[in-house]
Each structure stands twice: as C-alpha cells, then as structure tokens.
Coordinates of C-alpha atoms in Angstrom, one line a residue:
M1 CA -36.5 16.0 83.1
K2 CA -37.1 17.2 87.0
K3 CA -38.6 14.2 87.5
I4 CA -35.7 12.1 85.9
F5 CA -33.2 14.1 87.9
N6 CA -35.4 13.2 91.2
S7 CA -34.9 9.8 90.2
I8 CA -31.3 9.3 89.2
A9 CA -29.9 11.7 92.1
S10 CA -28.4 8.8 94.1
L11 CA -26.5 8.3 90.9
A12 CA -24.6 11.5 90.6
L13 CA -21.4 10.2 92.5
L14 CA -21.6 7.5 89.9
L15 CA -22.2 9.6 86.9
G16 CA -19.1 12.1 88.0
T17 CA -19.6 15.4 89.0
G18 CA -20.1 17.9 85.9
L19 CA -23.0 15.8 84.5
F20 CA -25.6 17.7 85.6
T21 CA -24.2 20.8 87.1
A22 CA -25.7 22.9 84.1
C23 CA -29.1 21.7 85.2
S24 CA -31.4 23.4 87.2
P25 CA -35.0 22.9 88.2
D26 CA -37.3 23.5 85.4
E27 CA -39.4 26.4 86.0
F28 CA -43.5 25.8 84.7
D29 CA -44.7 29.3 85.7
T30 CA -45.9 29.7 82.1
V31 CA -47.1 25.7 81.4
N32 CA -50.3 26.1 79.2
P33 CA -52.4 22.7 79.4
D34 CA -54.1 23.6 76.9
A35 CA -51.3 23.4 74.7
I36 CA -49.9 19.8 75.2
P37 CA -49.1 18.1 71.6
E38 CA -52.4 16.0 70.2
A39 CA -51.3 12.7 68.7
S40 CA -53.2 13.7 65.5
D41 CA -50.8 16.4 64.6
I42 CA -47.5 13.7 64.7
N43 CA -45.7 14.2 61.4
V44 CA -43.0 11.3 61.0
T45 CA -40.9 9.8 58.2
V46 CA -39.4 6.3 58.4
T47 CA -36.5 5.5 55.7
V48 CA -34.8 2.4 55.6
D49 CA -31.5 1.4 53.8
Q50 CA -32.0 -2.1 52.6
E51 CA -28.9 -2.7 51.8
T52 CA -27.4 -2.4 55.3
N53 CA -30.7 -2.6 57.5
E54 CA -30.2 1.1 58.7
Y55 CA -33.4 2.9 59.7
T56 CA -33.9 6.6 60.3
L57 CA -36.9 8.2 62.2
T58 CA -37.3 11.7 61.8
L59 CA -40.3 14.1 63.5
N60 CA -41.1 16.8 61.2
N61 CA -42.8 18.8 63.7
P62 CA -40.6 22.1 64.8
G63 CA -40.6 22.7 68.3
Y64 CA -41.6 19.5 69.7
Y65 CA -39.4 16.4 70.4
P66 CA -40.6 12.5 70.4
V67 CA -40.9 10.0 72.5
W68 CA -39.9 6.9 70.1
T69 CA -40.4 3.4 71.4
I70 CA -39.3 0.9 69.3
H71 CA -40.3 -3.0 69.2
T72 CA -37.6 -5.0 68.0
S73 CA -39.2 -8.0 69.4
P74 CA -42.4 -9.2 71.3
T75 CA -40.4 -8.6 74.7
K76 CA -37.7 -5.7 73.8
E77 CA -38.5 -2.4 73.3
E78 CA -35.9 0.7 72.7
I79 CA -36.7 4.6 73.7
S80 CA -35.6 7.2 73.0
T81 CA -36.0 11.2 72.6
R82 CA -33.9 12.0 70.1
P83 CA -35.3 13.9 66.8
V84 CA -33.5 12.0 64.6
Y85 CA -32.9 8.4 65.6
K86 CA -31.2 6.1 64.2
G87 CA -31.0 2.4 64.7
I88 CA -30.0 -1.0 62.6
I89 CA -32.5 -4.2 62.6
T90 CA -30.7 -7.7 61.2
V91 CA -33.4 -9.5 60.9
A92 CA -36.3 -9.4 58.1
G93 CA -39.7 -8.4 59.5
T94 CA -42.2 -5.4 60.3
Y95 CA -41.4 -3.6 63.1
P96 CA -43.8 -1.2 65.1
V97 CA -43.0 2.0 66.5
E98 CA -44.8 4.0 69.1
V99 CA -44.7 7.7 69.0
R100 CA -45.5 10.5 71.3
M101 CA -45.0 13.7 71.1
G102 CA -44.0 16.7 73.6
N103 CA -43.3 20.0 74.1
R104 CA -42.8 22.4 77.3
N105 CA -46.2 21.9 78.4
G106 CA -46.2 18.1 78.4
V107 CA -46.5 14.9 76.0
S108 CA -49.5 13.8 74.1
T109 CA -51.8 11.4 75.9
G110 CA -52.4 9.8 72.6
S111 CA -49.6 8.0 70.2
K112 CA -49.1 7.4 66.5
V113 CA -47.8 3.9 64.9
V114 CA -45.8 3.7 62.5
E115 CA -43.8 0.8 61.1
I116 CA -40.0 0.3 59.7
N117 CA -40.2 -2.7 57.0
I118 CA -37.0 -4.4 57.1
E119 CA -36.8 -6.5 53.6
N120 CA -33.8 -8.9 54.0
T121 CA -32.1 -10.4 56.9
L122 CA -28.5 -9.1 57.1
V123 CA -25.8 -11.7 56.6
D124 CA -23.5 -9.7 54.4
Y125 CA -21.4 -7.1 56.9
T126 CA -19.2 -5.9 53.8
P127 CA -20.8 -2.5 53.7
Y128 CA -20.2 -1.3 57.5
M129 CA -17.0 -3.1 57.3
R130 CA -15.6 -0.5 54.4
R131 CA -17.2 2.1 56.1
L132 CA -15.0 1.1 58.9
T133 CA -11.8 0.8 57.6
N134 CA -12.5 2.1 54.0
G135 CA -10.9 -1.3 53.0
D136 CA -7.2 -0.7 54.4
S137 CA -7.3 1.5 57.6
K138 CA -9.3 4.5 59.0
T139 CA -8.8 6.6 62.0
W140 CA -11.7 7.6 64.4
M141 CA -11.9 9.7 67.2
F142 CA -14.5 11.2 69.5
A143 CA -17.0 13.7 67.2
A144 CA -16.2 16.3 69.8
D145 CA -17.9 19.1 67.8
K146 CA -21.2 17.3 68.3
S147 CA -23.7 17.2 70.8
G148 CA -24.1 13.4 72.4
H149 CA -20.8 12.1 71.3
L150 CA -20.7 10.9 74.8
G151 CA -23.8 10.6 77.4
C152 CA -25.9 8.4 79.2
G153 CA -29.2 7.3 79.9
K154 CA -31.5 3.9 81.6
S155 CA -31.0 0.6 80.5
G156 CA -32.7 -0.3 77.4
S157 CA -32.6 3.4 75.7
D158 CA -29.8 4.7 73.5
G159 CA -27.9 6.3 76.4
L160 CA -28.9 9.9 76.0
D161 CA -32.1 10.4 78.0
W162 CA -30.5 11.2 81.1
W163 CA -27.3 13.5 79.9
S164 CA -25.7 14.7 77.0
A165 CA -22.2 16.1 76.2
A166 CA -22.1 19.8 74.4
P167 CA -19.9 20.1 71.8
H168 CA -16.1 20.1 73.8
D169 CA -18.0 19.6 77.2
K170 CA -14.8 17.0 77.9
D171 CA -11.5 19.4 76.9
G172 CA -8.8 18.8 78.8
V173 CA -9.2 15.4 80.1
G174 CA -7.5 13.8 77.2
M175 CA -10.6 11.5 75.7
Y176 CA -10.2 14.0 72.5
E177 CA -6.4 12.8 71.7
N178 CA -7.4 8.9 71.8
R179 CA -7.7 7.5 68.2
F180 CA -9.3 4.1 67.6
I181 CA -7.9 2.5 64.4
F182 CA -10.2 0.0 62.5
A183 CA -7.8 -2.0 59.8
D184 CA -9.2 -4.4 57.3
N185 CA -7.6 -8.0 57.5
G186 CA -9.7 -9.5 55.0
G187 CA -12.3 -11.1 56.9
T188 CA -15.8 -10.3 56.1
D189 CA -17.0 -9.2 59.5
S190 CA -13.6 -8.9 61.5
G191 CA -10.4 -6.9 61.2
K192 CA -7.3 -5.4 63.5
Y193 CA -8.0 -2.6 66.1
T194 CA -5.4 -0.4 67.6
Y195 CA -6.3 2.0 71.3
D196 CA -4.0 5.1 70.7
P197 CA -4.5 7.3 73.9
G198 CA -2.0 9.6 71.7
T199 CA -0.8 12.7 73.2
S200 CA -2.7 12.5 76.3
G201 CA -1.1 9.0 76.9
T202 CA -4.6 8.8 79.2
I203 CA -7.8 7.2 78.9
Y204 CA -11.0 8.8 80.8
V205 CA -12.5 7.1 83.6
N206 CA -15.7 7.2 85.0
T207 CA -15.4 7.8 89.2
G208 CA -17.2 4.6 89.7
I209 CA -14.7 2.3 88.7
T210 CA -13.3 1.6 92.0
S211 CA -11.4 -2.1 91.3
L212 CA -9.9 -2.2 88.2
P213 CA -6.4 -2.3 88.4
P214 CA -4.5 -0.5 86.6
Y215 CA -6.8 2.0 86.0
S216 CA -8.8 2.6 89.1
D217 CA -5.3 3.2 90.7
S218 CA -5.5 6.5 89.5
N219 CA -9.3 7.2 91.0
P220 CA -8.7 10.1 93.5
G221 CA -11.9 9.0 95.1
D222 CA -13.9 12.7 95.2
G223 CA -16.4 11.6 93.0
V224 CA -15.2 13.2 90.0
D225 CA -14.2 11.1 86.4
Y226 CA -10.5 11.1 86.0
S227 CA -7.6 10.4 83.4
A228 CA -5.5 7.3 84.0
P229 CA -2.5 6.2 82.1
A230 CA -3.1 4.0 78.9
Q231 CA -1.0 2.7 76.6
L232 CA -0.8 1.5 72.8
A233 CA -2.0 -1.5 72.0
E234 CA -3.2 -3.9 69.5
S235 CA -6.1 -6.2 69.5
T236 CA -9.2 -7.3 67.0
F237 CA -12.9 -6.5 66.6
K238 CA -15.8 -8.5 65.1
L239 CA -19.3 -7.7 63.8
T240 CA -22.0 -9.6 65.4
T241 CA -25.9 -10.0 65.2
E242 CA -27.6 -10.9 68.4
G243 CA -31.3 -11.2 68.0
T244 CA -32.4 -8.1 66.0
D245 CA -29.3 -6.2 66.8
M246 CA -25.7 -5.6 65.5
Y247 CA -23.0 -5.5 67.6
L248 CA -19.2 -4.2 67.3
V249 CA -17.1 -6.7 69.9
F250 CA -13.9 -6.5 70.8
P251 CA -11.9 -8.7 73.2
E252 CA -11.4 -8.4 77.2
G253 CA -9.4 -5.4 78.0
T254 CA -9.9 -3.7 74.8
L255 CA -10.1 0.3 75.3
L256 CA -12.2 2.4 73.3
G257 CA -12.0 6.3 74.4
Y258 CA -14.1 6.0 77.9
L259 CA -14.6 3.7 80.9
P260 CA -17.8 3.7 81.9
F261 CA -18.3 0.4 84.2
N262 CA -16.1 -2.3 85.0
E263 CA -18.0 -4.1 82.1
A264 CA -17.2 -2.0 79.4
Y265 CA -13.3 -3.2 79.7
D266 CA -14.4 -7.1 80.8
N267 CA -16.9 -7.5 78.2
P268 CA -16.5 -4.6 75.3
K269 CA -19.5 -4.8 73.3
F270 CA -20.7 -2.1 71.9
K271 CA -24.6 -2.0 70.2
V272 CA -24.6 -0.5 66.3
H273 CA -26.9 2.4 66.1
S274 CA -25.2 3.4 63.1
I275 CA -21.9 3.3 60.8
T276 CA -21.5 5.7 57.7
N277 CA -18.7 6.8 55.9
D278 CA -18.0 9.6 58.5
N279 CA -20.0 8.8 61.9
I280 CA -20.4 6.1 64.3
E281 CA -23.2 6.0 67.1
L282 CA -22.8 3.0 69.5
S283 CA -23.8 2.5 72.9
I284 CA -23.1 0.2 75.7
D285 CA -25.4 -0.9 78.6
N286 CA -24.7 -2.6 81.5
G287 CA -28.6 -3.8 82.6
S288 CA -28.5 -0.4 84.7
I289 CA -27.4 2.3 82.8
A290 CA -26.3 2.3 78.8
W291 CA -24.2 4.8 77.6
H292 CA -23.4 6.5 73.9
Y293 CA -20.8 7.2 72.3
I294 CA -20.5 9.2 68.6
L295 CA -17.2 8.7 66.9
G296 CA -15.7 11.0 63.9
L297 CA -13.0 10.9 61.5
E298 CA -9.4 12.1 62.4
G299 CA -8.8 15.7 61.4
E300 CA -11.0 18.2 59.6
A301 CA -14.9 17.0 59.1
P302 CA -15.1 16.0 55.6
F303 CA -16.4 18.4 53.1
T304 CA -20.3 17.2 52.5
G305 CA -21.2 19.6 49.7
F306 CA -23.3 22.7 50.0
K307 CA -25.9 22.6 53.0
Y308 CA -29.0 20.9 52.1
D309 CA -31.1 22.5 54.8
S310 CA -30.6 25.6 54.0
E311 CA -33.4 27.9 53.1
F312 CA -31.2 28.9 50.0
N313 CA -31.0 25.6 48.9
M314 CA -33.8 26.0 45.9
W315 CA -33.8 22.0 45.0
R316 CA -35.6 20.9 48.2
N317 CA -38.4 23.0 48.0
A318 CA -38.7 22.6 44.2
N319 CA -41.2 20.0 42.9
V320 CA -39.0 16.9 41.4
T321 CA -40.4 14.1 38.9
V322 CA -38.8 10.9 38.8
G323 CA -39.4 9.8 34.8
G324 CA -38.7 8.7 31.9
F325 CA -35.8 6.0 32.9
Y326 CA -33.8 4.3 30.1
Y327 CA -32.5 1.0 31.7
A328 CA -31.0 -0.5 28.4
P329 CA -28.1 -3.4 28.8
G330 CA -26.9 -4.1 25.2
W331 CA -28.9 -1.2 24.2
A332 CA -32.2 -3.1 24.5
Q333 CA -34.7 -1.6 26.9
I334 CA -35.6 -3.6 29.7
A335 CA -37.9 -2.7 32.6
D336 CA -37.0 0.5 34.8
P337 CA -34.9 0.2 38.1
A338 CA -36.7 -0.2 41.0
Y339 CA -36.2 2.8 43.5
E340 CA -37.0 4.5 46.6
V341 CA -37.4 8.0 48.4
T342 CA -35.5 8.5 51.3
A343 CA -35.6 11.8 53.4
N344 CA -33.1 13.8 51.4
G345 CA -32.6 11.8 48.0
Y346 CA -33.0 8.4 46.6
T347 CA -32.1 4.5 46.7
L348 CA -31.8 3.1 42.8
T349 CA -31.7 -0.6 42.6
L350 CA -29.6 -1.7 39.0
P351 CA -30.3 -5.8 38.7
A352 CA -28.7 -5.7 35.4
A353 CA -25.0 -4.9 34.2
T354 CA -24.8 -2.5 31.7
S355 CA -21.4 -1.7 29.5
D356 CA -21.9 1.8 28.3
Q357 CA -22.3 5.2 29.0
W358 CA -26.3 6.3 28.7
Q359 CA -27.4 2.7 29.2
A360 CA -29.0 3.6 32.7
Q361 CA -30.4 6.9 32.7
M362 CA -32.3 8.6 35.8
P363 CA -33.6 12.0 35.0
L364 CA -34.9 13.9 37.6
I365 CA -37.2 16.7 36.3
T366 CA -37.7 19.8 38.5
D367 CA -39.7 23.2 38.2
I368 CA -36.7 25.2 39.1
S369 CA -36.0 28.1 36.3
A370 CA -32.3 29.8 35.6
N371 CA -31.1 32.3 34.4
S372 CA -27.8 33.7 32.6
A373 CA -27.7 36.6 34.8
T374 CA -27.2 34.7 37.9
N375 CA -24.1 32.1 39.0
Y376 CA -25.0 29.0 40.8
D377 CA -23.4 26.5 43.3
F378 CA -24.5 22.8 43.2
S379 CA -23.7 19.5 45.4
I380 CA -24.7 16.1 45.3
V381 CA -23.7 13.0 47.3
L382 CA -23.7 9.8 45.6
N383 CA -23.1 6.1 46.8
S384 CA -22.6 2.8 45.4
S385 CA -22.5 -0.6 46.1
T386 CA -20.1 -1.6 43.6
D387 CA -17.1 0.0 41.9
H388 CA -18.2 2.3 39.2
P389 CA -16.2 3.4 36.5
G390 CA -18.1 6.6 35.3
V391 CA -21.4 8.0 36.6
T392 CA -22.2 10.9 34.4
V393 CA -23.9 14.0 36.1
K394 CA -25.9 16.3 33.7
L395 CA -27.6 19.5 34.8
T396 CA -29.8 21.0 32.0
Q397 CA -33.0 22.3 30.7
D398 CA -35.3 20.1 30.1
G399 CA -36.4 19.5 26.6
D400 CA -33.1 20.5 25.4
D401 CA -30.2 18.6 26.3
G402 CA -27.8 20.9 24.5
N403 CA -28.4 23.8 27.1
F404 CA -26.6 23.0 30.1
L405 CA -24.7 23.9 33.3
F406 CA -22.8 21.1 33.5
E407 CA -22.0 17.5 32.0
E408 CA -19.4 15.4 34.0
R409 CA -18.4 12.0 34.3
V410 CA -17.3 10.9 37.9
A411 CA -15.9 7.4 39.3
L412 CA -17.0 5.8 42.6
K413 CA -15.8 3.4 44.8
A414 CA -17.6 0.7 46.9
Y415 CA -19.2 2.4 50.0
E416 CA -17.2 5.5 50.0
D417 CA -19.4 8.7 49.6
F418 CA -18.6 10.5 46.6
V419 CA -19.3 14.6 46.8
F420 CA -19.7 16.3 43.6
Y421 CA -20.1 19.8 43.5
K422 CA -19.6 23.0 41.6
S423 CA -19.2 26.3 42.9
D424 CA -19.8 30.0 40.9
L425 CA -21.3 28.1 37.6
P426 CA -22.1 30.6 35.0
G427 CA -25.9 30.5 34.9
I428 CA -28.2 29.5 31.6
D429 CA -31.6 30.9 30.7
A430 CA -33.8 27.9 31.0
P431 CA -37.4 27.8 31.9
T432 CA -37.3 24.3 33.7
L433 CA -34.1 22.3 35.0
K434 CA -33.1 18.6 35.0
L435 CA -30.5 16.2 36.4
V436 CA -29.6 13.6 34.6
L437 CA -27.8 10.7 36.7
D438 CA -26.7 8.0 34.1
F439 CA -25.4 5.1 35.7
G440 CA -24.3 3.1 32.4
G441 CA -21.3 0.7 32.9
N442 CA -23.0 -0.7 36.5
A443 CA -22.6 -3.7 37.4
E444 CA -25.0 -5.9 38.3
N445 CA -26.8 -5.9 41.8
T446 CA -25.6 -2.1 42.2
E447 CA -27.6 -0.2 44.5
I448 CA -27.3 3.7 44.4
S449 CA -27.9 6.2 47.1
I450 CA -28.3 9.5 46.0
S451 CA -28.5 12.2 48.4
N452 CA -28.5 16.0 49.6
I453 CA -28.9 17.5 46.2
V454 CA -28.6 21.0 46.5
L455 CA -28.9 24.3 43.8
K456 CA -28.6 27.6 44.9
N457 CA -27.1 31.3 43.8
H458 CA -24.0 31.7 44.5
A459 CA -24.2 35.1 46.3
D460 CA -26.4 33.3 48.9
D461 CA -24.2 32.7 51.5
D462 CA -25.1 29.3 53.3
G463 CA -22.0 29.0 55.5
T464 CA -20.4 26.3 53.3
V465 CA -16.8 26.1 53.5
L466 CA -15.5 24.4 50.4
P467 CA -12.5 22.4 50.5
A468 CA -8.9 23.1 49.5
E469 CA -8.1 23.9 46.2
K470 CA -6.9 20.3 44.5
P471 CA -2.9 20.1 44.2
E472 CA -1.9 20.9 40.4
E473 CA -0.8 17.5 40.0
P474 CA -3.9 14.9 39.9
E475 CA -3.8 12.3 42.8
A476 CA -3.5 9.6 40.3
P477 CA 0.2 10.3 39.1
V478 CA 0.7 10.8 35.7
T479 CA 3.8 11.2 33.1
W480 CA 2.9 13.3 30.1
V481 CA 5.0 11.5 27.1
D482 CA 5.3 13.1 24.1
E483 CA 5.9 10.3 22.2
A484 CA 3.0 9.0 23.5
N485 CA 0.9 12.1 22.4
L486 CA -2.0 10.5 19.9
W487 CA -2.8 14.0 18.9
T488 CA 0.6 14.9 17.5
A489 CA 0.1 12.3 14.6
A490 CA -3.4 12.9 14.3
T491 CA -5.1 14.7 10.7
Y492 CA -8.3 16.5 11.7
T493 CA -10.6 18.6 9.9
T494 CA -12.4 21.4 11.5
E495 CA -16.0 22.9 11.5
F496 CA -17.4 26.2 12.9
F497 CA -20.8 27.3 14.3
Y498 CA -20.1 31.3 14.5
A499 CA -24.1 32.7 15.8
P500 CA -24.4 35.6 18.4
G501 CA -27.7 35.7 19.3
W502 CA -28.3 32.3 17.4
A503 CA -28.2 34.0 13.5
Q504 CA -24.9 32.1 12.1
I505 CA -22.4 34.9 10.5
A506 CA -18.8 34.1 8.9
D507 CA -16.5 31.4 10.3
P508 CA -14.4 33.2 13.1
G509 CA -10.5 33.5 12.3
F510 CA -8.4 30.5 12.7
E511 CA -4.7 30.1 12.1
E512 CA -2.7 26.9 12.3
N513 CA 0.8 27.1 14.1
G514 CA 1.9 23.5 14.1
K515 CA -1.1 21.4 16.5
D516 CA -1.2 24.7 18.0
F517 CA -3.4 27.5 16.8
T518 CA -5.2 30.5 17.4
V519 CA -9.1 31.5 17.2
T520 CA -10.4 35.3 16.5
L521 CA -14.0 35.7 17.7
P522 CA -14.3 39.6 16.3
E523 CA -18.4 39.4 17.5
A524 CA -19.7 38.9 20.7
T525 CA -21.8 36.0 21.9
S526 CA -24.3 35.5 24.7
D527 CA -24.9 31.9 25.1
Q528 CA -23.1 28.5 25.6
W529 CA -22.6 27.0 21.7
Q530 CA -22.8 30.4 20.2
A531 CA -18.9 29.9 18.9
Q532 CA -18.2 26.3 18.2
V533 CA -14.7 25.0 17.3
K534 CA -14.6 21.2 16.0
L535 CA -11.6 19.7 15.2
H536 CA -12.5 16.4 13.7
S537 CA -9.7 13.6 13.8
D538 CA -8.9 10.1 13.4
I539 CA -7.5 9.1 16.5
S540 CA -9.3 5.9 17.8
T541 CA -9.5 5.0 21.5
A542 CA -10.6 1.6 23.2
A543 CA -12.9 0.7 26.3
D544 CA -10.2 -1.5 27.6
K545 CA -7.8 1.4 28.6
Q546 CA -7.5 4.7 30.2
Y547 CA -6.3 7.9 28.8
D548 CA -5.0 11.1 30.0
F549 CA -5.9 14.8 28.3
R550 CA -4.7 18.4 28.7
I551 CA -5.1 21.5 27.0
V552 CA -3.6 25.2 27.3
M553 CA -5.5 28.0 26.7
N554 CA -4.6 31.8 26.4
S555 CA -7.5 34.4 26.1
T556 CA -7.0 38.0 25.4
T557 CA -10.2 38.7 27.7
D558 CA -11.6 36.5 30.7
H559 CA -14.6 34.3 29.8
P560 CA -16.6 32.9 32.4
G561 CA -17.3 29.5 30.9
V562 CA -15.3 27.8 27.6
T563 CA -16.7 24.3 26.8
V564 CA -14.5 21.4 26.6
K565 CA -15.7 18.4 25.1
L566 CA -13.9 15.3 23.7
V567 CA -16.2 13.4 22.1
L568 CA -17.3 10.6 19.4
A569 CA -16.8 12.2 16.0
G570 CA -20.2 12.2 13.7
G571 CA -22.5 14.5 15.5
G572 CA -26.1 13.5 16.6
D573 CA -26.4 11.0 18.6
N574 CA -23.0 10.6 18.8
D575 CA -22.8 13.6 21.0
N576 CA -23.9 12.1 24.0
V577 CA -20.9 9.9 24.0
F578 CA -17.8 11.5 25.1
Y579 CA -14.9 11.9 27.9
M580 CA -15.7 15.5 29.2
A581 CA -18.1 18.2 28.5
D582 CA -17.0 20.7 30.9
R583 CA -17.2 24.3 31.3
V584 CA -13.8 26.2 32.5
K585 CA -12.5 30.0 33.4
L586 CA -10.5 31.4 31.5
T587 CA -8.4 34.7 32.6
A588 CA -7.3 37.1 30.7
Y589 CA -3.7 37.1 28.9
D590 CA -2.9 33.9 31.7
D591 CA -1.8 30.6 30.1
C592 CA -4.9 28.4 31.4
E593 CA -4.1 24.5 31.9
F594 CA -6.6 21.8 32.2
K595 CA -6.0 18.2 32.6
W596 CA -8.2 14.9 32.6
V597 CA -6.4 12.2 33.9
N598 CA -6.9 8.2 33.9
M599 CA -10.4 9.2 32.2
P600 CA -12.2 5.3 31.8
G601 CA -11.7 4.3 27.6
I602 CA -14.6 4.5 25.4
D603 CA -14.9 2.6 21.8
M604 CA -14.6 5.6 19.6
D605 CA -13.7 5.0 15.8
K606 CA -12.8 8.6 15.6
V607 CA -12.4 11.3 18.2
S608 CA -13.2 14.9 17.8
L609 CA -12.4 18.0 20.1
V610 CA -14.9 20.8 20.6
L611 CA -14.6 24.1 21.9
D612 CA -16.9 26.3 22.5
F613 CA -16.4 29.9 23.3
G614 CA -19.7 31.1 23.6
G615 CA -20.3 34.0 25.7
C616 CA -17.1 35.6 24.8
A617 CA -16.8 39.7 24.3
P618 CA -16.0 41.3 21.6
S619 CA -12.8 41.0 19.8
T620 CA -11.5 38.0 21.6
V621 CA -8.4 36.1 20.6
V622 CA -7.8 32.8 22.0
N623 CA -4.4 30.9 21.3
V624 CA -5.0 27.0 22.3
S625 CA -1.8 25.1 22.4
K626 CA -0.3 22.0 24.3
I627 CA -3.0 19.5 23.2
H628 CA -2.2 16.3 24.7
L629 CA -4.2 13.0 24.4
Q630 CA -2.5 9.7 25.5
E631 CA -2.8 6.3 27.0
H632 CA -3.0 6.7 30.7
H633 CA 0.9 7.0 32.0
E634 CA 1.8 6.9 35.8

C-alpha cells in the first residue's frame, strides 16, 4: 500500500481530498519474512451461474487477501484484491485465473491457477433486465452501507485497489439522495432510465472536472470534490457486449450519481461486474483510472433470511447428500435433472416440463438431528428462470415423511429471489432431517437457484431482524363471498386418530353446530399427528382454477402448533396431494384466524380437511368455525 500511495501522490488533487486522509505510512516493524504465504496453501472456490454467465471467485483462507489476475482474452487481464470477486464473461470458453495470496508480511512468490468455465455465449439479457427493472420499474441508489460503494483504482482493475469508500463515507454531499430508476419498456436489452437528484438537488463531481458546464461552474478550485446543481432527467439505457465484457450504456449526458471525469458524461459506458435482485456493481474506466460503483435498492435492505455464515447455522456445517431424485413428467420417471453445487447452495436444471406436484422432487439428506424440546428457525432463498405456480418446501425426518417441521407451497416469479422462512418453529424428535424441494409444475428449461439454507436453534440470536408482520389482509385482494363458499353446501364424514404416546384411545369429543364444531381433548398428547380430526367432504376442485381458504380456531389452552391440511381424500399416496400442510399457533381464548389466498388449483375429486392437535395440553377444548373454501375472488 505504501508503494501505491507514493506512486499516485500526483493524483491526490485529481481524486479529491478525503480519499487518503485516513491513511498513514505502513509500519513494517513486525514483518516476518518467514510468514509470507505459500502458494501451495491457496484455497479458492470458483462458481459460475451458467444462465447469466456471472462468476464468483472466493478465497477461502481467513486472514489473507488474494491477488486475482483474470485472463479474459490473450491480450487482456483484470486484476483485483477483493476476497470475493464477481464478474461476467459473455463468451463461452475456459478462462484462466492466476491467484497469489498475501498477508501483512508480503505476497506469495508462487501462484495457483484456477479456471472459469463458461458454457454458453450470452445472447439473452432477460435475466438482467428482470433484475434491473423487476418487469416494471425499479429504483436504485448508492449502497451507502457497503464498503466500496464508491472507489477507484488503476485502469484495467475493478476500480477499488487505490481507494475504497467506507460505509457512509460521503454523508452530507448529496450523493446518497440521488435515485436511479430503471424501467421496462418491452425491450429485451434496453429500457427507460430516469436520473433523480432527490432532495439534495445536486450531483457529486470530481475536483478534476473543470471544463464541463454547467457542472464545472460549481468547482471552487480548492482541490476538493464538490456538489453541483442537477435536474431530474429522463433517458434510456442499453445492455450490450464488447469482447467478453457486458456493459450498461447510456446516451451522452446521462448522469449516474457521481461524475469522476469528463468521459463519464461524454460516453457513460459502465462495465457490469454483477447484477442481482438487490445489488449492482459497475466500473467505468477512461484509460487512466477506473472508478467502482455499488448500487442498492431504495429504502431498507431487503430481508434475505437468517445469516448463512453465522456460527449458529447447523446447515452450513452439516453433511448434506443430494440423492433420490424423482423426476417424472406425466408420472413417467426420466433421467435425474442435472445440478451443480455452488458456494452456498445448488443450481438445478429441469429440461422437461412437469404438470403436477411431486413430479420433480429433490431431497437433501442431512446428518442434522432435531428434538421436540427445541424451537427452530429456518430460511432458504429460491430463484427460478421461469414463473412457478407452487414449489413445495418440506423439512421432515429422513425416513418418516409424516414427521415434519413444515410443509408448504410457494409461488416463484421469474428471476426474483423468494425468501422462504419460518421462525420459532416447534421442534420434532428426529434423528436426521431431510429437506425436500419439489418443483412439480415447472415449465420446460427451468433453472432453479437454491441458496443460503439456514437451520438454527431459535434461542441462538444471529442478529437477524425479521420483516415486519404481514398485513392482516393478503397483498392479493380477496373477497369472502358467502354464496361462493363450497363448504356451506358440502357433506362430510369424520374420522379420528387420538393416540397419546402413540397408543390409540377413545375418539375425542366432537360436537357439531351447523358447519362449526367443537373438539374436546381430555388427554394430553406430545407429538404431531397424535390428535387428528379428519373431515372427508364431497367437495371437488380443479387445476385450472385458484382457491381461497380460511378457518377460525379458539382453544382453551395455548397450542404450539396445530396442523391444518387441505388434502386429497383417500389417504395413502393421496396424503401427498394437498393445498397446504401448515402448523399454526393458538393463543388460549383468542379467535385465531388463518387464511390461504389464491392457491393454485389441484384436480381433486374429493377434498379432506385434516386438523391435527398433537401436542395439546390436557383438557383442551377447541372451537372451529367460519370454515370457508371458495374459488378465488378478488
């Protein structure tokens, strides 16, 4: 670092005061030449998203930093010292990366070579367009909370090796008030762009810009970066490829939050290093210096689940086996789908379409045990290249699918991260756990990203702040229409399984009051499924419709987890065909209402409602009312 600072001392005024004011000459009093890293110890992970051609290089040696030299063509190389480096290569091929490793004592004399394997030449920008615009309009801003949201480095680098902004390094200059709005106008690689200076009404400008009216008119000439008045302006943007690189290109005069040099105004062309649903990394290079930008979403950082890297995450250190795929379009099993292991999960490719739930099962078998005395937190991030009407997520005992922590179906929108999470789940006694992901109902050529799986003891605080409580009414509006309630005209028979300690005893009390009923449970039960009440109806549902369901329960005792399952009647294999199989908490003497809205339809000739009160206290009485099943009504 000392040599670098000396070599760019003449740039201090160009870059603006404040860039290096926190730096001081490095002290080398305790340098140990014998502790210089060895190349043989370098441990690197290379992952590639073959759909977007985005790659990630990760150095797995704690306490060291890498020196990446990425050869993207015979005559071109990129250099970075970031511990985790992301980039995009648009042309199929194998690209070598030379890695050296450093610490405070020096950099390894030798190196290790790894490869980036890109399978396809990037011709479809749809995933990136979706991430930029969300299919409509999306507002971005400088990611002020992140180190390196603004930085600079030598030409040809990612723009961070000379200086990197600390979080909120530029508070008070107006830069963080700027907004960048990307909108979809139907193009596959282009759209509308709006620059909004926000409440500051200014853009932040490098002190070296002295001849770019009207912005240079505000330059005080004191060698300090300055703020200049800026106006709301509408423009366009385009994604394009040059060589092996992808660029985000704007028309001349378009602004993007910081003006580092005149060329950024005359030809605003930014190299794209990464675009995710909540993060954009760019750099712009004029042949003398490169500048780095990191943009994030407007407002609070999005919830991404519990912390994957936490010491409390049991999944991260577990032995996980992917095995026993069941891939059966039309219920005729075919070859297992291909999958790749990534740095924090998997990428699954489903070439053939499936029509029904359970036709595309991926089981992840672990050596994690669970117990009923512990409550758990769980989260997983799913991302699909196509819309998916209902992915099943089920965490169950390996070898006993009926003993599970949860079983739920979630809808995915193409290229949008879906964070599925459960907090404070009542535990189950299970020697080993299995996570089953079922993608039945997928479109052909669907690629699924599975990442950041977390399972932890709820009592262990990893610092995660859960999203605010969901509004009482679902986001999709729903109207409960009495005359449309299929349950009103239904007839049903009852069936019970009441077995404290798994020894079946007399059926619980069951008293009907019209379509409402009361269940009396005199004996305590300890486990899920030990107190089942089944209502086998004559209601039928269809796959070409959507449905809403609600139920109200009032218990004389607190209950940690009542199972509500709307399922195909008949038992046996039919138990795996269901709308929901959720566990819900009851608070004593409170009317607890639960809703499932706009559920994708399933072909069922007869529907059963299963309520399981396993885990109940002795002398529990539960009143069940306002059961409502209807075709979806907005």
